Amino acid sequence: MKWFGAYTEQRNLVGYVSKFSELMYNRNKDICNN
């Protein structure tokens, strides 16, 4: 089950990174609009 934990961790990391990049993208968009 060790690989399963690593897999879940990796998916959480990917989700975190995509959320973070989305946040940064929205911030940059707001800055550009203003």
PDB file of C-alpha atoms in Angstrom:
ATOM      1  CA  MET A   1       0.000   0.000   0.000  1.00  0.00           C
ATOM      2  CA  LYS A   2       3.073   2.233   0.099  1.00  0.00           C
ATOM      3  CA  TRP A   3       2.783   3.122  -3.582  1.00  0.00           C
ATOM      4  CA  PHE A   4      -0.868   4.064  -3.091  1.00  0.00           C
ATOM      5  CA  GLY A   5       0.066   6.642  -0.457  1.00  0.00           C
ATOM      6  CA  ALA A   6       2.722   8.069  -2.739  1.00  0.00           C
ATOM      7  CA  TYR A   7       0.221   8.186  -5.597  1.00  0.00           C
ATOM      8  CA  THR A   8      -2.340  10.041  -3.484  1.00  0.00           C
ATOM      9  CA  GLU A   9       0.333  12.430  -2.242  1.00  0.00           C
ATOM     10  CA  GLN A  10       1.404  13.119  -5.820  1.00  0.00           C
ATOM     11  CA  ARG A  11      -2.185  13.797  -6.872  1.00  0.00           C
ATOM     12  CA  ASN A  12      -2.638  16.183  -3.940  1.00  0.00           C
ATOM     13  CA  LEU A  13       0.562  17.950  -4.949  1.00  0.00           C
ATOM     14  CA  VAL A  14      -0.631  18.263  -8.548  1.00  0.00           C
ATOM     15  CA  GLY A  15      -3.958  19.639  -7.345  1.00  0.00           C
ATOM     16  CA  TYR A  16      -2.182  22.105  -5.076  1.00  0.00           C
ATOM     17  CA  VAL A  17       0.128  23.276  -7.846  1.00  0.00           C
ATOM     18  CA  SER A  18      -2.719  23.722 -10.326  1.00  0.00           C
ATOM     19  CA  LYS A  19      -4.755  25.661  -7.760  1.00  0.00           C
ATOM     20  CA  PHE A  20      -1.750  27.831  -6.961  1.00  0.00           C
ATOM     21  CA  SER A  21      -0.983  28.549 -10.622  1.00  0.00           C
ATOM     22  CA  GLU A  22      -4.655  29.341 -11.207  1.00  0.00           C
ATOM     23  CA  LEU A  23      -4.535  31.762  -8.286  1.00  0.00           C
ATOM     24  CA  MET A  24      -1.385  33.431  -9.624  1.00  0.00           C
ATOM     25  CA  TYR A  25      -2.923  33.612 -13.102  1.00  0.00           C
ATOM     26  CA  ASN A  26      -6.031  35.321 -11.732  1.00  0.00           C
ATOM     27  CA  ARG A  27      -3.890  37.746  -9.716  1.00  0.00           C
ATOM     28  CA  ASN A  28      -1.822  38.632 -12.780  1.00  0.00           C
ATOM     29  CA  LYS A  29      -4.998  39.068 -14.816  1.00  0.00           C
ATOM     30  CA  ASP A  30      -6.391  41.439 -12.179  1.00  0.00           C
ATOM     31  CA  ILE A  31      -3.154  43.434 -12.112  1.00  0.00           C
ATOM     32  CA  CYS A  32      -3.152  43.696 -15.909  1.00  0.00           C
ATOM     33  CA  ASN A  33      -6.790  44.779 -15.992  1.00  0.00           C
ATOM     34  CA  ASN A  34      -6.155  47.516 -13.429  1.00  0.00           C
TER      35      ASN A  34
END
